JSON list of C-alpha atoms in Angstrom, two decimals:
[
{"chain": "I", "resi": 1, "resn": "MET", "atom": "CA", "xyz": [15.62, -60.35, -5.85]},
{"chain": "I", "resi": 2, "resn": "ASP", "atom": "CA", "xyz": [16.08, -56.71, -5.59]},
{"chain": "I", "resi": 3, "resn": "LEU", "atom": "CA", "xyz": [19.92, -56.05, -5.37]},
{"chain": "I", "resi": 4, "resn": "HIS", "atom": "CA", "xyz": [19.64, -52.40, -5.18]},
{"chain": "I", "resi": 5, "resn": "LYS", "atom": "CA", "xyz": [19.35, -51.01, -1.49]},
{"chain": "I", "resi": 6, "resn": "ARG", "atom": "CA", "xyz": [16.79, -48.52, -1.03]},
{"chain": "I", "resi": 7, "resn": "PRO", "atom": "CA", "xyz": [17.78, -45.60, 0.98]},
{"chain": "I", "resi": 8, "resn": "ALA", "atom": "CA", "xyz": [15.71, -45.54, 4.42]},
{"chain": "I", "resi": 9, "resn": "GLN", "atom": "CA", "xyz": [13.28, -42.80, 4.33]},
{"chain": "I", "resi": 10, "resn": "GLU", "atom": "CA", "xyz": [13.87, -40.37, 7.10]},
{"chain": "I", "resi": 11, "resn": "PRO", "atom": "CA", "xyz": [10.97, -39.11, 9.37]},
{"chain": "I", "resi": 12, "resn": "PRO", "atom": "CA", "xyz": [9.93, -35.56, 8.51]},
{"chain": "I", "resi": 13, "resn": "LEU", "atom": "CA", "xyz": [10.99, -32.79, 10.89]},
{"chain": "I", "resi": 14, "resn": "SER", "atom": "CA", "xyz": [8.70, -31.43, 13.32]},
{"chain": "I", "resi": 15, "resn": "THR", "atom": "CA", "xyz": [7.84, -27.93, 13.50]},
{"chain": "I", "resi": 16, "resn": "ALA", "atom": "CA", "xyz": [10.41, -26.76, 15.96]},
{"chain": "I", "resi": 17, "resn": "GLU", "atom": "CA", "xyz": [13.03, -28.19, 13.70]},
{"chain": "I", "resi": 18, "resn": "LEU", "atom": "CA", "xyz": [12.14, -26.06, 10.90]},
{"chain": "I", "resi": 19, "resn": "ARG", "atom": "CA", "xyz": [14.69, -23.69, 9.92]},
{"chain": "I", "resi": 20, "resn": "ALA", "atom": "CA", "xyz": [13.43, -19.99, 11.29]},
{"chain": "I", "resi": 21, "resn": "SER", "atom": "CA", "xyz": [12.84, -17.16, 8.54]},
{"chain": "I", "resi": 22, "resn": "ASP", "atom": "CA", "xyz": [13.08, -13.72, 8.95]},
{"chain": "I", "resi": 23, "resn": "ALA", "atom": "CA", "xyz": [9.21, -13.37, 9.14]},
{"chain": "I", "resi": 24, "resn": "ASP", "atom": "CA", "xyz": [9.54, -15.96, 12.22]},
{"chain": "I", "resi": 25, "resn": "ARG", "atom": "CA", "xyz": [11.94, -13.75, 14.03]},
{"chain": "I", "resi": 26, "resn": "ASP", "atom": "CA", "xyz": [9.88, -10.60, 13.31]},
{"chain": "I", "resi": 27, "resn": "ARG", "atom": "CA", "xyz": [6.90, -12.24, 14.84]},
{"chain": "I", "resi": 28, "resn": "ILE", "atom": "CA", "xyz": [8.62, -13.24, 17.97]},
{"chain": "I", "resi": 29, "resn": "ALA", "atom": "CA", "xyz": [10.27, -9.93, 18.33]},
{"chain": "I", "resi": 30, "resn": "ASP", "atom": "CA", "xyz": [6.92, -8.32, 18.12]},
{"chain": "I", "resi": 31, "resn": "LEU", "atom": "CA", "xyz": [5.70, -10.47, 21.04]},
{"chain": "I", "resi": 32, "resn": "LEU", "atom": "CA", "xyz": [8.79, -9.55, 23.05]},
{"chain": "I", "resi": 33, "resn": "ARG", "atom": "CA", "xyz": [8.20, -5.84, 22.28]},
{"chain": "I", "resi": 34, "resn": "ASP", "atom": "CA", "xyz": [4.71, -5.99, 23.55]},
{"chain": "I", "resi": 35, "resn": "ALA", "atom": "CA", "xyz": [5.43, -8.03, 26.70]},
{"chain": "I", "resi": 36, "resn": "LEU", "atom": "CA", "xyz": [8.15, -5.01, 27.47]},
{"chain": "I", "resi": 37, "resn": "ALA", "atom": "CA", "xyz": [5.25, -2.36, 26.89]},
{"chain": "I", "resi": 38, "resn": "GLU", "atom": "CA", "xyz": [2.99, -4.43, 29.34]},
{"chain": "I", "resi": 39, "resn": "GLY", "atom": "CA", "xyz": [5.46, -4.73, 31.74]},
{"chain": "I", "resi": 40, "resn": "ARG", "atom": "CA", "xyz": [6.14, -8.53, 31.83]},
{"chain": "I", "resi": 41, "resn": "LEU", "atom": "CA", "xyz": [9.88, -8.04, 30.83]},
{"chain": "I", "resi": 42, "resn": "THR", "atom": "CA", "xyz": [12.38, -5.62, 31.80]},
{"chain": "I", "resi": 43, "resn": "ALA", "atom": "CA", "xyz": [14.33, -3.60, 29.47]},
{"chain": "I", "resi": 44, "resn": "GLU", "atom": "CA", "xyz": [17.51, -5.85, 30.06]},
{"chain": "I", "resi": 45, "resn": "GLU", "atom": "CA", "xyz": [15.45, -9.08, 29.62]},
{"chain": "I", "resi": 46, "resn": "HIS", "atom": "CA", "xyz": [13.99, -7.58, 26.71]},
{"chain": "I", "resi": 47, "resn": "SER", "atom": "CA", "xyz": [17.43, -6.86, 25.17]},
{"chain": "I", "resi": 48, "resn": "GLU", "atom": "CA", "xyz": [18.90, -10.32, 25.85]},
{"chain": "I", "resi": 49, "resn": "ARG", "atom": "CA", "xyz": [15.90, -12.23, 24.31]},
{"chain": "I", "resi": 50, "resn": "VAL", "atom": "CA", "xyz": [15.98, -9.88, 21.13]},
{"chain": "I", "resi": 51, "resn": "GLU", "atom": "CA", "xyz": [19.76, -10.74, 20.69]},
{"chain": "I", "resi": 52, "resn": "GLY", "atom": "CA", "xyz": [18.53, -14.48, 21.23]},
{"chain": "I", "resi": 53, "resn": "VAL", "atom": "CA", "xyz": [15.86, -14.50, 18.65]},
{"chain": "I", "resi": 54, "resn": "LEU", "atom": "CA", "xyz": [18.35, -12.68, 16.21]},
{"chain": "I", "resi": 55, "resn": "ALA", "atom": "CA", "xyz": [20.75, -15.55, 16.57]},
{"chain": "I", "resi": 56, "resn": "ALA", "atom": "CA", "xyz": [18.09, -18.50, 16.49]},
{"chain": "I", "resi": 57, "resn": "LYS", "atom": "CA", "xyz": [18.28, -20.83, 13.66]},
{"chain": "I", "resi": 58, "resn": "THR", "atom": "CA", "xyz": [15.17, -22.98, 14.21]},
{"chain": "I", "resi": 59, "resn": "VAL", "atom": "CA", "xyz": [11.54, -22.38, 14.96]},
{"chain": "I", "resi": 60, "resn": "GLY", "atom": "CA", "xyz": [11.80, -24.20, 18.38]},
{"chain": "I", "resi": 61, "resn": "GLU", "atom": "CA", "xyz": [14.94, -22.03, 19.36]},
{"chain": "I", "resi": 62, "resn": "LEU", "atom": "CA", "xyz": [12.64, -18.98, 19.02]},
{"chain": "I", "resi": 63, "resn": "ASP", "atom": "CA", "xyz": [9.62, -20.47, 20.87]},
{"chain": "I", "resi": 64, "resn": "VAL", "atom": "CA", "xyz": [11.94, -20.59, 24.00]},
{"chain": "I", "resi": 65, "resn": "PHE", "atom": "CA", "xyz": [12.11, -16.80, 24.03]},
{"chain": "I", "resi": 66, "resn": "VAL", "atom": "CA", "xyz": [8.19, -16.41, 24.58]},
{"chain": "I", "resi": 67, "resn": "ARG", "atom": "CA", "xyz": [7.64, -19.69, 26.50]},
{"chain": "I", "resi": 68, "resn": "ASP", "atom": "CA", "xyz": [6.73, -17.88, 29.59]},
{"chain": "I", "resi": 69, "resn": "LEU", "atom": "CA", "xyz": [4.72, -15.32, 28.15]},
{"chain": "I", "resi": 70, "resn": "PRO", "atom": "CA", "xyz": [0.83, -15.57, 27.75]},
{"chain": "I", "resi": 71, "resn": "ALA", "atom": "CA", "xyz": [1.44, -15.11, 23.71]},
{"chain": "I", "resi": 72, "resn": "GLY", "atom": "CA", "xyz": [3.73, -18.08, 24.04]},
{"chain": "I", "resi": 73, "resn": "GLN", "atom": "CA", "xyz": [1.21, -20.37, 25.65]},
{"chain": "I", "resi": 74, "resn": "ALA", "atom": "CA", "xyz": [-1.46, -19.40, 22.94]},
{"chain": "I", "resi": 75, "resn": "ARG", "atom": "CA", "xyz": [1.02, -20.65, 20.34]},
{"chain": "I", "resi": 76, "resn": "LYS", "atom": "CA", "xyz": [1.46, -24.12, 21.95]},
{"chain": "I", "resi": 77, "resn": "ALA", "atom": "CA", "xyz": [-2.23, -24.50, 22.12]},
{"chain": "I", "resi": 78, "resn": "GLY", "atom": "CA", "xyz": [-2.44, -26.34, 19.10]},
{"chain": "I", "resi": 79, "resn": "PRO", "atom": "CA", "xyz": [-1.14, -26.48, 15.82]},
{"chain": "I", "resi": 80, "resn": "ALA", "atom": "CA", "xyz": [-1.59, -23.45, 13.51]},
{"chain": "I", "resi": 81, "resn": "TYR", "atom": "CA", "xyz": [-4.74, -23.06, 11.56]},
{"chain": "I", "resi": 82, "resn": "VAL", "atom": "CA", "xyz": [-4.15, -22.43, 7.93]},
{"chain": "I", "resi": 83, "resn": "PRO", "atom": "CA", "xyz": [-7.26, -20.73, 6.68]},
{"chain": "I", "resi": 84, "resn": "PRO", "atom": "CA", "xyz": [-9.06, -21.49, 3.55]},
{"chain": "I", "resi": 85, "resn": "VAL", "atom": "CA", "xyz": [-8.68, -19.42, 0.21]},
{"chain": "I", "resi": 86, "resn": "SER", "atom": "CA", "xyz": [-10.42, -16.40, 1.18]},
{"chain": "I", "resi": 87, "resn": "SER", "atom": "CA", "xyz": [-13.68, -15.35, -0.33]},
{"chain": "I", "resi": 88, "resn": "VAL", "atom": "CA", "xyz": [-13.16, -11.72, 0.83]},
{"chain": "I", "resi": 89, "resn": "PRO", "atom": "CA", "xyz": [-12.99, -9.49, -2.32]},
{"chain": "I", "resi": 90, "resn": "ASN", "atom": "CA", "xyz": [-10.15, -6.95, -2.71]},
{"chain": "I", "resi": 91, "resn": "ARG", "atom": "CA", "xyz": [-12.77, -4.04, -3.23]},
{"chain": "I", "resi": 92, "resn": "PRO", "atom": "CA", "xyz": [-15.87, -3.16, -1.48]},
{"chain": "I", "resi": 93, "resn": "THR", "atom": "CA", "xyz": [-19.09, -4.10, -2.79]},
{"chain": "I", "resi": 94, "resn": "PRO", "atom": "CA", "xyz": [-20.52, -1.62, -5.36]},
{"chain": "I", "resi": 95, "resn": "GLY", "atom": "CA", "xyz": [-22.94, 0.83, -3.38]},
{"chain": "I", "resi": 96, "resn": "ALA", "atom": "CA", "xyz": [-21.94, -0.40, -0.03]},
{"chain": "I", "resi": 97, "resn": "ILE", "atom": "CA", "xyz": [-19.77, 2.49, 0.60]},
{"chain": "I", "resi": 98, "resn": "PRO", "atom": "CA", "xyz": [-20.98, 6.14, 0.42]},
{"chain": "I", "resi": 99, "resn": "ILE", "atom": "CA", "xyz": [-19.08, 8.51, -1.66]},
{"chain": "I", "resi": 100, "resn": "ASP", "atom": "CA", "xyz": [-19.15, 11.35, 1.22]},
{"chain": "I", "resi": 101, "resn": "PRO", "atom": "CA", "xyz": [-17.06, 10.52, 4.31]},
{"chain": "I", "resi": 102, "resn": "ASP", "atom": "CA", "xyz": [-18.58, 9.59, 7.76]},
{"chain": "I", "resi": 103, "resn": "ASP", "atom": "CA", "xyz": [-15.60, 10.77, 9.39]},
{"chain": "I", "resi": 104, "resn": "ARG", "atom": "CA", "xyz": [-12.48, 13.04, 8.56]},
{"chain": "I", "resi": 105, "resn": "LEU", "atom": "CA", "xyz": [-9.17, 13.08, 10.07]},
{"chain": "I", "resi": 106, "resn": "ILE", "atom": "CA", "xyz": [-6.78, 15.90, 9.24]},
{"chain": "I", "resi": 107, "resn": "ALA", "atom": "CA", "xyz": [-3.38, 16.57, 10.40]},
{"chain": "I", "resi": 108, "resn": "VAL", "atom": "CA", "xyz": [-1.48, 19.76, 9.06]},
{"chain": "I", "resi": 109, "resn": "PHE", "atom": "CA", "xyz": [1.75, 19.95, 10.77]},
{"chain": "I", "resi": 110, "resn": "SER", "atom": "CA", "xyz": [-0.10, 18.50, 13.71]},
{"chain": "I", "resi": 111, "resn": "ALA", "atom": "CA", "xyz": [-1.32, 15.17, 14.96]},
{"chain": "I", "resi": 112, "resn": "SER", "atom": "CA", "xyz": [-4.84, 13.46, 14.70]},
{"chain": "I", "resi": 113, "resn": "MET", "atom": "CA", "xyz": [-5.92, 10.33, 16.30]},
{"chain": "I", "resi": 114, "resn": "ARG", "atom": "CA", "xyz": [-9.10, 8.45, 16.66]},
{"chain": "I", "resi": 115, "resn": "LYS", "atom": "CA", "xyz": [-8.78, 5.36, 19.26]},
{"chain": "I", "resi": 116, "resn": "GLY", "atom": "CA", "xyz": [-10.73, 3.70, 22.01]},
{"chain": "I", "resi": 117, "resn": "ARG", "atom": "CA", "xyz": [-14.63, 2.96, 22.09]},
{"chain": "I", "resi": 118, "resn": "TRP", "atom": "CA", "xyz": [-16.04, 4.72, 18.94]},
{"chain": "I", "resi": 119, "resn": "ARG", "atom": "CA", "xyz": [-18.27, 4.11, 16.13]},
{"chain": "I", "resi": 120, "resn": "ALA", "atom": "CA", "xyz": [-16.64, 3.31, 12.94]},
{"chain": "I", "resi": 121, "resn": "GLY", "atom": "CA", "xyz": [-18.59, 4.90, 10.05]},
{"chain": "I", "resi": 122, "resn": "ARG", "atom": "CA", "xyz": [-18.58, 3.13, 6.38]},
{"chain": "I", "resi": 123, "resn": "ARG", "atom": "CA", "xyz": [-16.14, 5.74, 5.13]},
{"chain": "I", "resi": 124, "resn": "ILE", "atom": "CA", "xyz": [-13.56, 7.30, 6.92]},
{"chain": "I", "resi": 125, "resn": "HIS", "atom": "CA", "xyz": [-10.97, 10.09, 5.04]},
{"chain": "I", "resi": 126, "resn": "ALA", "atom": "CA", "xyz": [-7.43, 10.61, 6.69]},
{"chain": "I", "resi": 127, "resn": "TYR", "atom": "CA", "xyz": [-5.12, 13.33, 5.47]},
{"chain": "I", "resi": 128, "resn": "ALA", "atom": "CA", "xyz": [-1.32, 13.73, 7.02]},
{"chain": "I", "resi": 129, "resn": "ILE", "atom": "CA", "xyz": [0.16, 16.77, 5.61]},
{"chain": "I", "resi": 130, "resn": "PHE", "atom": "CA", "xyz": [3.48, 17.05, 7.43]},
{"chain": "I", "resi": 131, "resn": "GLY", "atom": "CA", "xyz": [1.93, 15.61, 10.12]},
{"chain": "I", "resi": 132, "resn": "SER", "atom": "CA", "xyz": [0.47, 12.20, 11.84]},
{"chain": "I", "resi": 133, "resn": "VAL", "atom": "CA", "xyz": [-3.01, 10.49, 11.77]},
{"chain": "I", "resi": 134, "resn": "GLU", "atom": "CA", "xyz": [-3.63, 7.36, 13.78]},
{"chain": "I", "resi": 135, "resn": "ILE", "atom": "CA", "xyz": [-6.75, 5.31, 13.64]},
{"chain": "I", "resi": 136, "resn": "ASP", "atom": "CA", "xyz": [-7.08, 2.57, 16.09]},
{"chain": "I", "resi": 137, "resn": "LEU", "atom": "CA", "xyz": [-10.23, 0.35, 15.39]},
{"chain": "I", "resi": 138, "resn": "SER", "atom": "CA", "xyz": [-9.11, -2.39, 17.93]},
{"chain": "I", "resi": 139, "resn": "GLU", "atom": "CA", "xyz": [-11.76, -1.11, 20.30]},
{"chain": "I", "resi": 140, "resn": "ALA", "atom": "CA", "xyz": [-14.12, 0.42, 17.95]},
{"chain": "I", "resi": 141, "resn": "LEU", "atom": "CA", "xyz": [-17.86, -0.44, 17.38]},
{"chain": "I", "resi": 142, "resn": "PHE", "atom": "CA", "xyz": [-18.46, -1.91, 13.98]},
{"chain": "I", "resi": 143, "resn": "GLU", "atom": "CA", "xyz": [-21.94, -1.05, 12.63]},
{"chain": "I", "resi": 144, "resn": "HIS", "atom": "CA", "xyz": [-21.36, -2.04, 9.16]},
{"chain": "I", "resi": 145, "resn": "ARG", "atom": "CA", "xyz": [-19.97, -4.91, 7.67]},
{"chain": "I", "resi": 146, "resn": "GLN", "atom": "CA", "xyz": [-17.79, -2.85, 5.14]},
{"chain": "I", "resi": 147, "resn": "VAL", "atom": "CA", "xyz": [-15.35, 0.09, 6.17]},
{"chain": "I", "resi": 148, "resn": "MET", "atom": "CA", "xyz": [-13.42, 2.10, 3.87]},
{"chain": "I", "resi": 149, "resn": "ILE", "atom": "CA", "xyz": [-10.55, 4.27, 4.93]},
{"chain": "I", "resi": 150, "resn": "LYS", "atom": "CA", "xyz": [-9.10, 6.74, 2.37]},
{"chain": "I", "resi": 151, "resn": "ALA", "atom": "CA", "xyz": [-5.69, 7.87, 3.41]},
{"chain": "I", "resi": 152, "resn": "ILE", "atom": "CA", "xyz": [-3.45, 10.32, 2.03]},
{"chain": "I", "resi": 153, "resn": "SER", "atom": "CA", "xyz": [-0.07, 11.06, 3.15]},
{"chain": "I", "resi": 154, "resn": "VAL", "atom": "CA", "xyz": [2.11, 13.72, 2.25]},
{"chain": "I", "resi": 155, "resn": "PHE", "atom": "CA", "xyz": [5.60, 14.26, 4.03]},
{"chain": "I", "resi": 156, "resn": "GLY", "atom": "CA", "xyz": [3.40, 12.45, 6.80]},
{"chain": "I", "resi": 157, "resn": "SER", "atom": "CA", "xyz": [2.23, 9.29, 8.20]},
{"chain": "I", "resi": 158, "resn": "VAL", "atom": "CA", "xyz": [-1.13, 7.38, 8.39]},
{"chain": "I", "resi": 159, "resn": "GLU", "atom": "CA", "xyz": [-1.15, 4.57, 10.98]},
{"chain": "I", "resi": 160, "resn": "ILE", "atom": "CA", "xyz": [-4.14, 2.11, 11.04]},
{"chain": "I", "resi": 161, "resn": "ARG", "atom": "CA", "xyz": [-4.82, -0.57, 13.47]},
{"chain": "I", "resi": 162, "resn": "VAL", "atom": "CA", "xyz": [-7.74, -3.04, 13.35]},
{"chain": "I", "resi": 163, "resn": "PRO", "atom": "CA", "xyz": [-8.68, -5.99, 15.76]},
{"chain": "I", "resi": 164, "resn": "GLU", "atom": "CA", "xyz": [-7.37, -9.56, 14.68]},
{"chain": "I", "resi": 165, "resn": "ASN", "atom": "CA", "xyz": [-10.96, -10.81, 14.01]},
{"chain": "I", "resi": 166, "resn": "VAL", "atom": "CA", "xyz": [-11.86, -8.78, 11.46]},
{"chain": "I", "resi": 167, "resn": "SER", "atom": "CA", "xyz": [-10.59, -9.00, 7.58]},
{"chain": "I", "resi": 168, "resn": "LEU", "atom": "CA", "xyz": [-8.30, -6.45, 6.13]},
{"chain": "I", "resi": 169, "resn": "ARG", "atom": "CA", "xyz": [-7.54, -5.44, 2.42]},
{"chain": "I", "resi": 170, "resn": "GLY", "atom": "CA", "xyz": [-5.54, -2.75, 0.99]},
{"chain": "I", "resi": 171, "resn": "SER", "atom": "CA", "xyz": [-4.89, -0.89, -2.48]},
{"chain": "I", "resi": 172, "resn": "GLY", "atom": "CA", "xyz": [-2.70, 1.86, -3.08]},
{"chain": "I", "resi": 173, "resn": "GLY", "atom": "CA", "xyz": [0.71, 2.98, -3.46]},
{"chain": "I", "resi": 174, "resn": "GLY", "atom": "CA", "xyz": [3.77, 5.26, -2.79]},
{"chain": "I", "resi": 175, "resn": "ILE", "atom": "CA", "xyz": [5.53, 7.92, -4.55]},
{"chain": "I", "resi": 176, "resn": "LEU", "atom": "CA", "xyz": [9.00, 8.05, -2.87]},
{"chain": "I", "resi": 177, "resn": "GLY", "atom": "CA", "xyz": [6.98, 6.84, 0.06]},
{"chain": "I", "resi": 178, "resn": "SER", "atom": "CA", "xyz": [5.70, 3.41, 1.51]},
{"chain": "I", "resi": 179, "resn": "PHE", "atom": "CA", "xyz": [2.09, 1.96, 1.29]},
{"chain": "I", "resi": 180, "resn": "GLU", "atom": "CA", "xyz": [2.07, -1.21, 3.60]},
{"chain": "I", "resi": 181, "resn": "VAL", "atom": "CA", "xyz": [-1.31, -3.42, 4.39]},
{"chain": "I", "resi": 182, "resn": "ASP", "atom": "CA", "xyz": [-0.93, -6.45, 6.04]},
{"chain": "I", "resi": 183, "resn": "ALA", "atom": "CA", "xyz": [-3.94, -8.47, 4.54]},
{"chain": "I", "resi": 184, "resn": "LEU", "atom": "CA", "xyz": [-5.93, -10.31, 7.07]},
{"chain": "I", "resi": 185, "resn": "ASP", "atom": "CA", "xyz": [-8.49, -13.08, 6.66]},
{"chain": "I", "resi": 186, "resn": "SER", "atom": "CA", "xyz": [-11.08, -13.57, 9.71]},
{"chain": "I", "resi": 187, "resn": "VAL", "atom": "CA", "xyz": [-11.83, -16.89, 10.66]},
{"chain": "I", "resi": 188, "resn": "GLU", "atom": "CA", "xyz": [-15.56, -15.59, 10.74]},
{"chain": "I", "resi": 189, "resn": "THR", "atom": "CA", "xyz": [-16.89, -15.50, 7.06]},
{"chain": "I", "resi": 190, "resn": "ASP", "atom": "CA", "xyz": [-19.43, -12.80, 7.70]},
{"chain": "I", "resi": 191, "resn": "ALA", "atom": "CA", "xyz": [-17.02, -10.67, 9.66]},
{"chain": "I", "resi": 192, "resn": "PRO", "atom": "CA", "xyz": [-16.43, -6.98, 8.90]},
{"chain": "I", "resi": 193, "resn": "VAL", "atom": "CA", "xyz": [-14.05, -6.04, 6.28]},
{"chain": "I", "resi": 194, "resn": "VAL", "atom": "CA", "xyz": [-11.68, -2.91, 6.36]},
{"chain": "I", "resi": 195, "resn": "TYR", "atom": "CA", "xyz": [-10.38, -1.53, 3.07]},
{"chain": "I", "resi": 196, "resn": "VAL", "atom": "CA", "xyz": [-7.53, 0.75, 3.12]},
{"chain": "I", "resi": 197, "resn": "ASP", "atom": "CA", "xyz": [-7.21, 2.87, -0.12]},
{"chain": "I", "resi": 198, "resn": "GLY", "atom": "CA", "xyz": [-4.38, 5.43, -0.33]},
{"chain": "I", "resi": 199, "resn": "LEU", "atom": "CA", "xyz": [-1.46, 7.07, -1.67]},
{"chain": "I", "resi": 200, "resn": "ALA", "atom": "CA", "xyz": [1.72, 8.19, 0.12]},
{"chain": "I", "resi": 201, "resn": "VAL", "atom": "CA", "xyz": [3.99, 10.94, -1.25]},
{"chain": "I", "resi": 202, "resn": "LEU", "atom": "CA", "xyz": [7.11, 11.12, 0.70]},
{"chain": "I", "resi": 203, "resn": "GLY", "atom": "CA", "xyz": [5.32, 9.64, 3.46]},
{"chain": "I", "resi": 204, "resn": "SER", "atom": "CA", "xyz": [3.98, 6.50, 4.59]},
{"chain": "I", "resi": 205, "resn": "ILE", "atom": "CA", "xyz": [0.63, 4.61, 5.07]},
{"chain": "I", "resi": 206, "resn": "GLU", "atom": "CA", "xyz": [0.62, 1.51, 7.28]},
{"chain": "I", "resi": 207, "resn": "ALA", "atom": "CA", "xyz": [-2.20, -0.79, 8.16]},
{"chain": "I", "resi": 208, "resn": "ARG", "atom": "CA", "xyz": [-2.09, -3.97, 10.39]},
{"chain": "I", "resi": 209, "resn": "PRO", "atom": "CA", "xyz": [-3.76, -5.96, 12.93]},
{"chain": "I", "resi": 210, "resn": "LYS", "atom": "CA", "xyz": [-2.96, -5.07, 16.67]},
{"chain": "I", "resi": 211, "resn": "ARG", "atom": "CA", "xyz": [-1.71, -8.23, 18.02]},
{"chain": "I", "resi": 212, "resn": "GLY", "atom": "CA", "xyz": [-3.68, -9.53, 21.11]},
{"chain": "I", "resi": 213, "resn": "LYS", "atom": "CA", "xyz": [-6.90, -7.08, 20.27]},
{"chain": "I", "resi": 214, "resn": "VAL", "atom": "CA", "xyz": [-10.15, -8.94, 19.52]},
{"chain": "I", "resi": 215, "resn": "ILE", "atom": "CA", "xyz": [-13.72, -8.05, 19.55]},
{"chain": "I", "resi": 216, "resn": "ALA", "atom": "CA", "xyz": [-15.98, -10.23, 21.54]},
{"chain": "I", "resi": 217, "resn": "ASP", "atom": "CA", "xyz": [-19.37, -11.10, 19.79]},
{"chain": "I", "resi": 218, "resn": "LEU", "atom": "CA", "xyz": [-18.19, -8.88, 16.96]},
{"chain": "I", "resi": 219, "resn": "LEU", "atom": "CA", "xyz": [-21.00, -10.62, 14.46]},
{"chain": "I", "resi": 220, "resn": "GLY", "atom": "CA", "xyz": [-23.76, -10.03, 17.32]},
{"chain": "I", "resi": 221, "resn": "ARG", "atom": "CA", "xyz": [-23.16, -6.47, 17.30]},
{"chain": "I", "resi": 222, "resn": "VAL", "atom": "CA", "xyz": [-23.23, -6.18, 13.67]},
{"chain": "I", "resi": 223, "resn": "THR", "atom": "CA", "xyz": [-26.28, -8.13, 13.41]},
{"chain": "I", "resi": 224, "resn": "ASP", "atom": "CA", "xyz": [-28.10, -6.34, 16.27]},
{"chain": "I", "resi": 225, "resn": "HIS", "atom": "CA", "xyz": [-27.47, -2.89, 14.55]},
{"chain": "I", "resi": 226, "resn": "VAL", "atom": "CA", "xyz": [-29.00, -4.29, 11.25]},
{"chain": "I", "resi": 227, "resn": "SER", "atom": "CA", "xyz": [-31.91, -5.76, 13.13]},
{"chain": "I", "resi": 228, "resn": "ARG", "atom": "CA", "xyz": [-32.49, -2.56, 15.12]},
{"chain": "I", "resi": 229, "resn": "LYS", "atom": "CA", "xyz": [-32.41, -0.65, 11.49]},
{"chain": "I", "resi": 230, "resn": "VAL", "atom": "CA", "xyz": [-35.02, -3.30, 10.21]},
{"chain": "I", "resi": 231, "resn": "ASP", "atom": "CA", "xyz": [-37.49, -2.75, 13.19]},
{"chain": "I", "resi": 232, "resn": "ASP", "atom": "CA", "xyz": [-37.22, 0.94, 13.02]},
{"chain": "I", "resi": 233, "resn": "HIS", "atom": "CA", "xyz": [-37.86, 0.80, 9.16]},
{"chain": "I", "resi": 234, "resn": "LEU", "atom": "CA", "xyz": [-41.21, -1.44, 10.02]},
{"chain": "I", "resi": 235, "resn": "ARG", "atom": "CA", "xyz": [-42.12, 0.65, 12.81]},
{"chain": "I", "resi": 236, "resn": "LYS", "atom": "CA", "xyz": [-42.28, 3.68, 10.86]},
{"chain": "I", "resi": 237, "resn": "HIS", "atom": "CA", "xyz": [-43.98, 1.92, 7.98]},
{"chain": "I", "resi": 238, "resn": "LEU", "atom": "CA", "xyz": [-46.73, 0.37, 10.46]},
{"chain": "I", "resi": 239, "resn": "ASP", "atom": "CA", "xyz": [-47.23, 4.09, 11.96]},
{"chain": "I", "resi": 240, "resn": "ARG", "atom": "CA", "xyz": [-48.03, 5.69, 8.61]}
]
C-alpha cells in the first residue's frame, strides 16, 4: 500500500492561457498597424487597441484585439505550423550568382525605390549615402531561385521587403549602425531564396517579409522561366 499521496497532475495550459511575450505583442501591434493603413480601423480604435496590447498578459488576451480582422481569422484557422529544420543554406550556391549586378539602386542625398511589378535579377546592389533605398519584392517576378542583394548604407537606410512565401537569409553587420534581417523559411522547399549581404555605417539595413503579401504560383513562374530557357537553347541547337 502506497502511503505517499501523489499530487494530481494539472492539465496542460491551452495556447490562449500562455503568457504573452514581447514578440507576441509586437506581432499583434504590426497587424493593427496594417489594419489602420488599410482603413479597417480608425486612428482612435487603433490607439485604444494598441494600449490594450501593451497591457495584455496572455496570448488569448492579445487575440481579442484582432478577432474581427482578416488577419485574426487567419490565426484561428488552425494550429500554427512549425516548419522542420530548414535546409536552405545561409550562403548562395557557388556559381549561382554573377559577380556583376543585374540592377543598381543608388541614393546619395536622395531616395531610390524599386517596387510593384518588376523582374528581380540574380544580383542587386543598393547604395544609400545620406539617402534611402527601398527594395520591395512583394510583387516582383522571380525568374531565378537565388537572389542576392548587396547593400551598403552610410548615414542612410536600405529597406528590403519580400513576400511571405520565399526564404530570406542575411549576412552582414553594422558600425555604429544596424543590420537586421528577419530569417524566413518558405513552406515550399524549392521556393526562391533572397540573400541580403551588407554593411551599415552610421546607418541601417533592414530586410523582412511583408505581411499578407504572397506570390501566387511562385514555383510555376520560376519553372516556366527555366523551361523557356531550355526550349530556347534546344531551338538554337536544332537550327544550327
